[in-house]
């Protein structure tokens, strides 16, 4: 009964340690995890938590805990990745690479897997050793679209012509769906500058009409239109402003940011009212930038001096705008110093 109590208490301590870690109180979390292990050295939760904490701290003691779980055949897939990370931290890179290669053949590729592989393998080794294993996995699991997307993204990053060509074809297939994976595939394709124009055009309606598309994707479609048809710049910009009239401020921010990048500052101040800009910092920053570009210094000074602005920007930021405005309008040095 006493052992049952100790095991129960260890579980409670481990749970408290996890909660502390999640709230950022890592020092106290580590102390509680150690108390849990001392109280019940065979408690799997306590062993796992100590292995995790010591791995994150890059302490060699981590391997003791992972080896203990391995001896009990209690390692999960996530535990195995952390053990590989612990091996890497302990300068046992060869073992870490071998175990990672084996792990990839048994499990779907995760972001942590890819991060580990990037750290372990040089670029050439990554392409020769790691990518083929991911390809084997996706061939054996054709319904795992998330893994195929990860593979395609990595292939694009290599810059190797054959890998990129293969990735583009895969992304086109993935992009024909209606889920989050398909939308991400369209994002990757739409930002690939070397895609031929005839392959860019079909992406525009796919981005615009995707059921999960956000304002960001609408703007990405506009970027493609402008890139492919620069002679229609005036009508494309005007259409975008008309489409986003009356939109929520978060959606307005996406198009306003794009308009600023395109130096369409007059369209920004036409689309966004002063009142709306004063209520949302991302809009205000772009609005003030556009007023500056348009040399509407009186409006800029009035807004920066408005007490309402202090609700969304700090005094130091407001002072910076005042100083910048004084500089642009050629104010004397004493005035500049007053705003420093």
Coordinates of N, CA and C in Angstrom, one line a residue, residues 44-239:
X44 N 6.8 5.7 -14.4 CA 7.2 6.1 -15.8 C 7.0 7.5 -16.0
X45 N 6.0 8.1 -15.5 CA 5.7 9.6 -15.7 C 6.9 10.4 -15.2
X46 N 7.4 10.0 -14.0 CA 8.5 10.8 -13.4 C 9.8 10.6 -14.2
X47 N 10.0 9.3 -14.7 CA 11.2 9.0 -15.5 C 11.1 9.9 -16.8
X48 N 10.0 9.8 -17.4 CA 9.8 10.5 -18.7 C 10.0 12.0 -18.6
X49 N 9.4 12.6 -17.5 CA 9.5 14.0 -17.3 C 10.9 14.5 -17.0
X50 N 11.7 13.7 -16.2 CA 13.1 14.0 -16.0 C 13.9 13.9 -17.2
X51 N 13.6 12.9 -18.0 CA 14.3 12.7 -19.3 C 14.1 13.9 -20.2
X52 N 12.9 14.4 -20.2 CA 12.5 15.5 -21.1 C 13.2 16.8 -20.6
X53 N 13.1 17.1 -19.3 CA 13.7 18.3 -18.7 C 15.3 18.3 -18.9
X54 N 15.9 17.1 -18.6 CA 17.3 17.1 -18.8 C 17.8 17.2 -20.2
X55 N 17.0 16.7 -21.1 CA 17.3 16.8 -22.6 C 17.2 18.3 -23.0
X56 N 16.1 19.0 -22.6 CA 16.0 20.4 -22.9 C 17.1 21.2 -22.3
X57 N 17.6 20.8 -21.1 CA 18.7 21.5 -20.5 C 20.1 21.1 -21.1
X58 N 20.1 20.1 -22.0 CA 21.3 19.6 -22.6 C 22.2 19.0 -21.6
X59 N 21.6 18.3 -20.6 CA 22.4 17.6 -19.6 C 22.6 16.1 -19.9
X60 N 23.7 15.6 -19.7 CA 24.0 14.2 -20.1 C 23.2 13.2 -19.3
X61 N 22.7 13.6 -18.1 CA 21.9 12.7 -17.3 C 20.6 12.3 -18.0
X62 N 20.2 13.0 -19.0 CA 19.0 12.7 -19.8 C 19.0 11.2 -20.3
X63 N 20.1 10.8 -20.8 CA 20.2 9.4 -21.4 C 19.9 8.4 -20.3
X64 N 20.3 8.6 -19.1 CA 20.0 7.6 -18.0 C 18.5 7.4 -18.0
X65 N 17.7 8.4 -18.0 CA 16.2 8.2 -17.9 C 15.7 7.6 -19.2
X66 N 16.2 8.0 -20.4 CA 15.7 7.4 -21.6 C 16.0 5.9 -21.7
X67 N 17.2 5.6 -21.3 CA 17.7 4.2 -21.3 C 16.8 3.4 -20.3
X68 N 16.4 4.0 -19.3 CA 15.6 3.3 -18.3 C 14.2 3.0 -18.9
X69 N 13.7 3.9 -19.6 CA 12.4 3.7 -20.3 C 12.5 2.7 -21.4
X70 N 13.6 2.7 -22.1 CA 13.9 1.8 -23.2 C 13.9 0.4 -22.6
X71 N 14.6 0.2 -21.5 CA 14.7 -1.1 -20.9 C 13.3 -1.7 -20.5
X72 N 12.4 -0.8 -20.2 CA 11.0 -1.2 -19.9 C 10.1 -1.3 -21.1
X73 N 10.7 -1.0 -22.3 CA 10.0 -1.0 -23.5 C 8.8 -0.1 -23.4
X74 N 9.1 1.1 -22.8 CA 8.0 2.1 -22.6 C 8.3 3.4 -23.4
X75 N 9.3 3.4 -24.3 CA 9.5 4.6 -25.1 C 8.4 4.8 -26.1
X76 N 7.8 6.0 -26.1 CA 6.9 6.4 -27.2 C 7.7 7.0 -28.3
X77 N 7.0 7.3 -29.5 CA 7.7 7.8 -30.6 C 8.3 9.2 -30.3
X78 N 7.6 10.0 -29.5 CA 8.1 11.3 -29.0 C 9.3 11.1 -28.1
X79 N 9.2 10.1 -27.2 CA 10.4 9.8 -26.3 C 11.6 9.5 -27.2
X80 N 11.4 8.7 -28.2 CA 12.6 8.3 -29.0 C 13.2 9.5 -29.7
X81 N 12.4 10.5 -30.1 CA 13.0 11.7 -30.7 C 13.8 12.5 -29.7
X82 N 13.3 12.5 -28.5 CA 14.0 13.2 -27.4 C 15.3 12.5 -27.0
X83 N 15.2 11.2 -27.1 CA 16.4 10.4 -26.8 C 17.5 10.7 -27.9
X84 N 17.1 10.8 -29.1 CA 18.0 11.1 -30.2 C 18.6 12.5 -30.0
X85 N 17.8 13.4 -29.5 CA 18.3 14.8 -29.2 C 19.3 14.7 -28.1
X86 N 19.0 13.8 -27.1 CA 20.0 13.7 -26.0 C 21.3 13.1 -26.4
X87 N 21.2 12.2 -27.3 CA 22.5 11.6 -27.9 C 23.3 12.7 -28.6
X88 N 22.6 13.5 -29.4 CA 23.2 14.6 -30.1 C 23.9 15.6 -29.1
X89 N 23.1 15.9 -28.0 CA 23.7 16.8 -27.0 C 24.9 16.2 -26.3
X90 N 25.0 14.9 -26.2 CA 26.1 14.2 -25.6 C 27.3 13.9 -26.5
X91 N 27.2 14.6 -27.7 CA 28.3 14.4 -28.7 C 28.4 13.0 -29.2
X92 N 27.2 12.3 -29.2 CA 27.2 10.9 -29.8 C 26.4 11.0 -31.1
X93 N 26.9 11.8 -32.0 CA 26.3 12.2 -33.3 C 26.0 11.0 -34.2
X94 N 27.0 10.0 -34.2 CA 26.9 8.9 -35.1 C 25.7 8.0 -34.7
X95 N 25.6 7.8 -33.4 CA 24.4 7.0 -32.9 C 23.1 7.7 -33.1
X96 N 23.2 9.0 -32.9 CA 21.9 9.8 -33.1 C 21.5 9.7 -34.6
X97 N 22.4 9.8 -35.5 CA 22.0 9.7 -36.9 C 21.4 8.3 -37.3
X98 N 22.1 7.3 -36.7 CA 21.6 5.9 -37.0 C 20.2 5.7 -36.5
X99 N 20.0 6.2 -35.3 CA 18.7 6.1 -34.6 C 17.6 6.9 -35.4
X100 N 18.0 8.1 -35.8 CA 17.0 8.9 -36.6 C 16.7 8.3 -37.9
X101 N 17.6 7.7 -38.6 CA 17.3 7.0 -39.8 C 16.4 5.9 -39.6
X102 N 16.5 5.1 -38.5 CA 15.6 4.0 -38.2 C 14.3 4.6 -37.8
X103 N 14.2 5.7 -37.1 CA 13.0 6.2 -36.6 C 12.1 6.6 -37.8
X104 N 12.7 7.2 -38.8 CA 12.0 7.7 -40.0 C 11.3 6.6 -40.7
X105 N 11.9 5.4 -40.7 CA 11.3 4.3 -41.4 C 10.0 3.8 -40.7
X106 N 9.9 4.1 -39.4 CA 8.7 3.6 -38.7 C 7.6 4.6 -38.4
X107 N 7.9 5.9 -38.6 CA 7.0 6.9 -38.1 C 6.8 8.0 -39.2
X108 N 5.7 8.7 -39.2 CA 5.5 9.8 -40.1 C 6.5 10.9 -39.7
X109 N 7.0 11.7 -40.7 CA 7.9 12.8 -40.5 C 7.2 13.9 -39.7
X110 N 7.8 14.3 -38.6 CA 7.3 15.4 -37.8 C 8.3 16.6 -38.0
X111 N 7.8 17.8 -37.5 CA 8.7 19.0 -37.6 C 9.9 18.8 -36.8
X112 N 9.8 18.1 -35.6 CA 11.0 17.9 -34.8 C 12.0 16.9 -35.5
X113 N 11.4 16.0 -36.3 CA 12.3 15.0 -37.0 C 13.1 15.8 -38.1
X114 N 12.5 16.7 -38.8 CA 13.1 17.5 -39.8 C 14.2 18.4 -39.2
X115 N 13.8 19.0 -38.1 CA 14.7 19.9 -37.4 C 16.0 19.2 -37.0
X116 N 15.8 18.0 -36.4 CA 16.9 17.2 -36.0 C 17.8 16.8 -37.2
X117 N 17.2 16.4 -38.3 CA 17.9 16.0 -39.5 C 18.7 17.1 -40.1
X118 N 18.1 18.3 -40.1 CA 18.9 19.5 -40.5 C 20.1 19.8 -39.7
X119 N 20.0 19.5 -38.4 CA 21.2 19.7 -37.5 C 22.2 18.7 -37.7
X120 N 21.8 17.4 -38.0 CA 22.7 16.3 -38.1 C 23.5 16.2 -39.4
X121 N 22.7 16.5 -40.5 CA 23.3 16.2 -41.8 C 23.7 17.5 -42.5
X122 N 24.8 17.4 -43.2 CA 25.1 18.5 -44.1 C 24.1 18.5 -45.3
X123 N 24.0 19.5 -46.1 CA 23.0 19.6 -47.1 C 23.0 18.5 -48.1
X124 N 24.2 18.1 -48.5 CA 24.3 17.0 -49.5 C 23.9 15.7 -48.8
X125 N 24.3 15.4 -47.6 CA 23.9 14.2 -46.9 C 22.4 14.2 -46.6
X126 N 21.9 15.4 -46.3 CA 20.4 15.5 -46.1 C 19.7 15.0 -47.3
X127 N 20.1 15.5 -48.5 CA 19.4 15.1 -49.8 C 19.6 13.6 -50.1
X128 N 20.8 13.1 -49.8 CA 21.1 11.7 -50.2 C 20.6 10.7 -49.2
X129 N 20.6 11.1 -47.9 CA 20.2 10.1 -46.9 C 18.8 10.3 -46.4
X130 N 18.4 11.6 -46.1 CA 17.2 11.8 -45.4 C 16.0 11.8 -46.4
X131 N 16.1 12.6 -47.5 CA 15.0 12.7 -48.4 C 14.5 11.3 -48.9
X132 N 15.4 10.4 -49.3 CA 14.9 9.1 -49.8 C 14.0 8.4 -48.8
X133 N 14.4 8.5 -47.5 CA 13.6 7.8 -46.5 C 12.2 8.5 -46.3
X134 N 12.1 9.8 -46.5 CA 10.8 10.4 -46.5 C 10.0 10.0 -47.7
X135 N 10.7 9.9 -48.8 CA 10.0 9.5 -50.0 C 9.4 8.1 -49.9
X136 N 10.2 7.2 -49.3 CA 9.8 5.8 -49.0 C 8.5 5.8 -48.2
X137 N 8.6 6.6 -47.1 CA 7.4 6.7 -46.2 C 6.2 7.2 -46.9
X138 N 6.3 8.2 -47.7 CA 5.1 8.8 -48.4 C 4.6 7.8 -49.4
X139 N 5.5 7.0 -50.0 CA 5.0 6.0 -51.0 C 4.2 4.9 -50.3
X140 N 4.7 4.5 -49.1 CA 4.0 3.5 -48.3 C 2.7 4.0 -47.7
X141 N 2.6 5.3 -47.5 CA 1.4 5.9 -46.9 C 0.8 7.0 -47.8
X142 N 0.3 6.6 -48.9 CA -0.2 7.6 -49.9 C -1.3 8.5 -49.4
X143 N -2.0 8.1 -48.3 CA -3.1 9.0 -47.8 C -2.6 10.0 -46.8
X144 N -1.4 9.9 -46.4 CA -0.8 10.9 -45.5 C -0.4 12.2 -46.2
X145 N -1.3 13.0 -46.4 CA -1.0 14.3 -47.2 C -0.1 15.2 -46.5
X146 N -0.2 15.3 -45.1 CA 0.6 16.2 -44.4 C 2.1 15.8 -44.5
X147 N 2.4 14.5 -44.5 CA 3.8 14.1 -44.7 C 4.3 14.4 -46.1
X148 N 3.4 14.2 -47.1 CA 3.7 14.5 -48.5 C 4.0 16.0 -48.7
X149 N 3.2 16.8 -47.9 CA 3.5 18.3 -48.0 C 4.8 18.6 -47.4
X150 N 5.1 18.0 -46.2 CA 6.5 18.3 -45.6 C 7.6 17.9 -46.6
X151 N 7.4 16.7 -47.2 CA 8.5 16.3 -48.2 C 8.6 17.3 -49.3
X152 N 7.5 17.7 -49.9 CA 7.5 18.7 -51.0 C 8.2 20.0 -50.6
X153 N 7.9 20.5 -49.4 CA 8.5 21.7 -48.9 C 10.0 21.6 -48.7
X154 N 10.4 20.4 -48.2 CA 11.9 20.2 -48.1 C 12.5 20.1 -49.5
X155 N 11.8 19.5 -50.4 CA 12.4 19.3 -51.8 C 12.6 20.7 -52.4
X156 N 11.6 21.6 -52.2 CA 11.7 23.0 -52.7 C 12.9 23.7 -52.1
X157 N 13.2 23.4 -50.8 CA 14.3 24.1 -50.1 C 15.6 23.7 -50.6
X158 N 15.7 22.5 -51.2 CA 17.0 22.0 -51.6 C 17.6 22.8 -52.8
X159 N 16.7 23.3 -53.6 CA 17.1 24.0 -54.8 C 17.6 23.1 -55.9
X160 N 17.6 21.8 -55.7 CA 18.0 20.9 -56.7 C 16.9 20.7 -57.8
X161 N 17.2 20.9 -59.1 CA 16.2 21.0 -60.1 C 15.2 19.8 -60.1
X162 N 15.8 18.6 -60.1 CA 14.9 17.4 -60.1 C 14.0 17.4 -58.9
X163 N 14.5 17.7 -57.7 CA 13.7 17.7 -56.5 C 12.6 18.7 -56.6
X164 N 13.0 19.9 -57.0 CA 12.0 21.0 -57.1 C 10.9 20.6 -58.1
X165 N 11.3 20.1 -59.2 CA 10.3 19.7 -60.2 C 9.3 18.6 -59.7
X166 N 9.9 17.7 -59.0 CA 9.0 16.6 -58.3 C 8.1 17.3 -57.3
X167 N 8.6 18.2 -56.5 CA 7.8 18.9 -55.5 C 6.7 19.7 -56.1
X168 N 7.0 20.4 -57.2 CA 5.9 21.2 -57.8 C 4.8 20.3 -58.3
X169 N 5.1 19.2 -58.8 CA 4.0 18.3 -59.3 C 3.2 17.8 -58.1
X170 N 3.8 17.5 -57.0 CA 3.1 17.0 -55.8 C 2.3 18.1 -55.2
X171 N 2.8 19.3 -55.2 CA 2.1 20.5 -54.6 C 0.8 20.8 -55.5
X172 N 0.9 20.6 -56.8 CA -0.3 20.8 -57.6 C -1.4 19.8 -57.3
X173 N -1.0 18.6 -57.1 CA -2.0 17.6 -56.7 C -2.6 17.9 -55.4
X174 N -1.7 18.2 -54.4 CA -2.2 18.5 -53.0 C -3.1 19.8 -53.0
X175 N -2.7 20.8 -53.9 CA -3.4 22.0 -53.9 C -4.8 22.0 -54.5
X176 N -5.2 20.8 -55.1 CA -6.5 20.7 -55.7 C -7.6 20.4 -54.7
X177 N -7.2 20.2 -53.4 CA -8.2 19.8 -52.4 C -8.9 21.0 -51.7
X178 N -9.5 20.8 -50.6 CA -10.2 21.8 -49.9 C -9.8 21.9 -48.4
X179 N -8.8 21.2 -48.0 CA -8.4 21.2 -46.6 C -7.2 22.1 -46.4
X180 N -6.7 22.2 -45.1 CA -5.6 23.0 -44.8 C -4.3 22.7 -45.5
X181 N -4.1 21.4 -45.7 CA -2.9 20.9 -46.5 C -2.9 21.5 -47.9
X182 N -4.1 21.5 -48.5 CA -4.2 22.0 -49.9 C -3.9 23.5 -50.0
X183 N -4.4 24.2 -49.0 CA -4.1 25.7 -48.9 C -2.7 26.0 -48.7
X184 N -2.0 25.2 -47.9 CA -0.6 25.4 -47.6 C 0.2 25.1 -48.9
X185 N -0.2 24.1 -49.6 CA 0.4 23.7 -50.9 C 0.3 24.9 -51.9
X186 N -0.8 25.5 -52.0 CA -1.0 26.7 -52.8 C -0.2 27.8 -52.4
X187 N 0.0 28.0 -51.1 CA 0.9 29.1 -50.6 C 2.3 28.9 -51.1
X188 N 2.8 27.7 -51.0 CA 4.2 27.4 -51.4 C 4.3 27.6 -52.9
X189 N 3.4 27.2 -53.7 CA 3.5 27.4 -55.1 C 3.4 28.8 -55.5
X190 N 2.6 29.6 -54.8 CA 2.3 31.0 -55.2 C 3.5 31.9 -54.8
X191 N 4.4 31.4 -53.9 CA 5.6 32.2 -53.6 C 6.9 31.7 -54.3
X192 N 6.7 30.8 -55.2 CA 7.9 30.3 -55.9 C 8.1 31.1 -57.2
X193 N 9.1 32.0 -57.1 CA 9.2 33.0 -58.1 C 9.5 32.5 -59.5
X194 N 10.1 31.3 -59.6 CA 10.5 30.7 -60.9 C 9.4 29.9 -61.5
X195 N 8.3 29.9 -61.0 CA 7.2 29.1 -61.6 C 6.8 29.8 -62.9
X196 N 6.7 29.1 -64.0 CA 6.3 29.8 -65.3 C 4.9 30.4 -65.2
X197 N 4.7 31.5 -65.9 CA 3.5 32.3 -65.9 C 2.2 31.4 -66.1
X198 N 2.4 30.5 -67.1 CA 1.2 29.6 -67.4 C 0.8 28.7 -66.2
X199 N 1.8 28.5 -65.3 CA 1.5 27.7 -64.1 C 1.0 28.5 -62.9
X200 N 1.3 29.8 -63.0 CA 0.9 30.8 -62.0 C -0.6 31.1 -62.1
X201 N -1.1 31.3 -63.3 CA -2.4 31.8 -63.6 C -3.5 30.9 -62.9
X202 N -3.4 29.5 -63.0 CA -4.4 28.7 -62.3 C -4.4 28.8 -60.8
X203 N -3.3 29.3 -60.2 CA -3.3 29.5 -58.7 C -4.2 30.6 -58.2
X204 N -4.4 31.6 -59.1 CA -5.2 32.7 -58.6 C -6.6 32.4 -58.2
X205 N -7.4 31.7 -59.1 CA -8.8 31.3 -58.6 C -8.8 30.3 -57.5
X206 N -7.7 29.4 -57.5 CA -7.7 28.5 -56.4 C -7.5 29.1 -55.0
X207 N -6.6 30.2 -55.0 CA -6.4 30.9 -53.8 C -7.6 31.7 -53.4
X208 N -8.2 32.4 -54.4 CA -9.4 33.2 -54.1 C -10.6 32.4 -53.6
X209 N -10.8 31.3 -54.2 CA -12.0 30.5 -53.9 C -11.9 29.4 -52.9
X210 N -10.7 29.2 -52.4 CA -10.5 28.1 -51.4 C -11.3 28.3 -50.2
X211 N -12.1 27.3 -49.7 CA -13.0 27.4 -48.6 C -12.3 27.9 -47.3
X212 N -11.0 27.7 -47.2 CA -10.3 28.0 -46.0 C -9.4 29.3 -46.2
X213 N -9.6 29.9 -47.3 CA -8.7 31.1 -47.6 C -9.0 32.3 -46.7
X214 N -8.0 33.0 -46.3 CA -8.1 34.2 -45.5 C -7.8 35.4 -46.3
X215 N -7.8 36.6 -45.7 CA -7.5 37.8 -46.4 C -6.0 37.7 -46.9
X216 N -5.2 37.0 -46.2 CA -3.8 36.9 -46.7 C -3.7 36.2 -48.0
X217 N -4.6 35.2 -48.2 CA -4.6 34.4 -49.5 C -5.2 35.2 -50.6
X218 N -6.2 36.1 -50.2 CA -6.8 37.0 -51.2 C -5.7 37.9 -51.7
X219 N -4.9 38.4 -50.8 CA -3.9 39.4 -51.2 C -2.8 38.7 -52.0
X220 N -2.5 37.4 -51.6 CA -1.5 36.7 -52.4 C -2.0 36.5 -53.9
X221 N -3.3 36.3 -54.0 CA -3.8 36.2 -55.4 C -3.6 37.5 -56.1
X222 N -3.8 38.6 -55.4 CA -3.6 40.0 -56.0 C -2.2 40.2 -56.4
X223 N -1.3 39.7 -55.6 CA 0.1 39.8 -55.9 C 0.4 39.1 -57.2
X224 N -0.1 37.9 -57.4 CA 0.1 37.1 -58.6 C -0.5 37.9 -59.8
X225 N -1.7 38.4 -59.6 CA -2.3 39.1 -60.8 C -1.4 40.3 -61.2
X226 N -1.0 41.0 -60.2 CA -0.1 42.2 -60.5 C 1.2 41.8 -61.2
X227 N 1.7 40.7 -60.7 CA 3.0 40.2 -61.3 C 2.8 39.8 -62.7
X228 N 1.7 39.1 -63.0 CA 1.4 38.6 -64.3 C 0.9 39.6 -65.3
X229 N 0.2 40.6 -64.8 CA -0.4 41.6 -65.6 C -0.1 43.0 -65.1
X230 N 1.1 43.4 -65.2 CA 1.5 44.8 -64.7 C 0.8 45.9 -65.4
X231 N 0.4 45.6 -66.7 CA -0.3 46.7 -67.4 C -1.7 47.0 -66.9
X232 N -2.2 46.1 -66.1 CA -3.5 46.3 -65.5 C -3.4 46.8 -64.0
X233 N -2.3 47.4 -63.7 CA -2.0 47.7 -62.3 C -3.2 48.6 -61.7
X234 N -3.6 49.6 -62.5 CA -4.6 50.6 -61.9 C -5.9 49.9 -61.6
X235 N -6.3 49.0 -62.5 CA -7.6 48.4 -62.3 C -7.5 47.3 -61.2
X236 N -6.4 46.6 -61.1 CA -6.2 45.6 -60.1 C -6.2 46.2 -58.7
X237 N -5.4 47.4 -58.6 CA -5.4 48.1 -57.3 C -6.8 48.6 -56.9
X238 N -7.5 49.2 -57.9 CA -8.8 49.8 -57.6 C -9.8 48.7 -57.2
X239 N -9.7 47.5 -57.9 CA -10.5 46.4 -57.6 C -10.3 45.9 -56.2

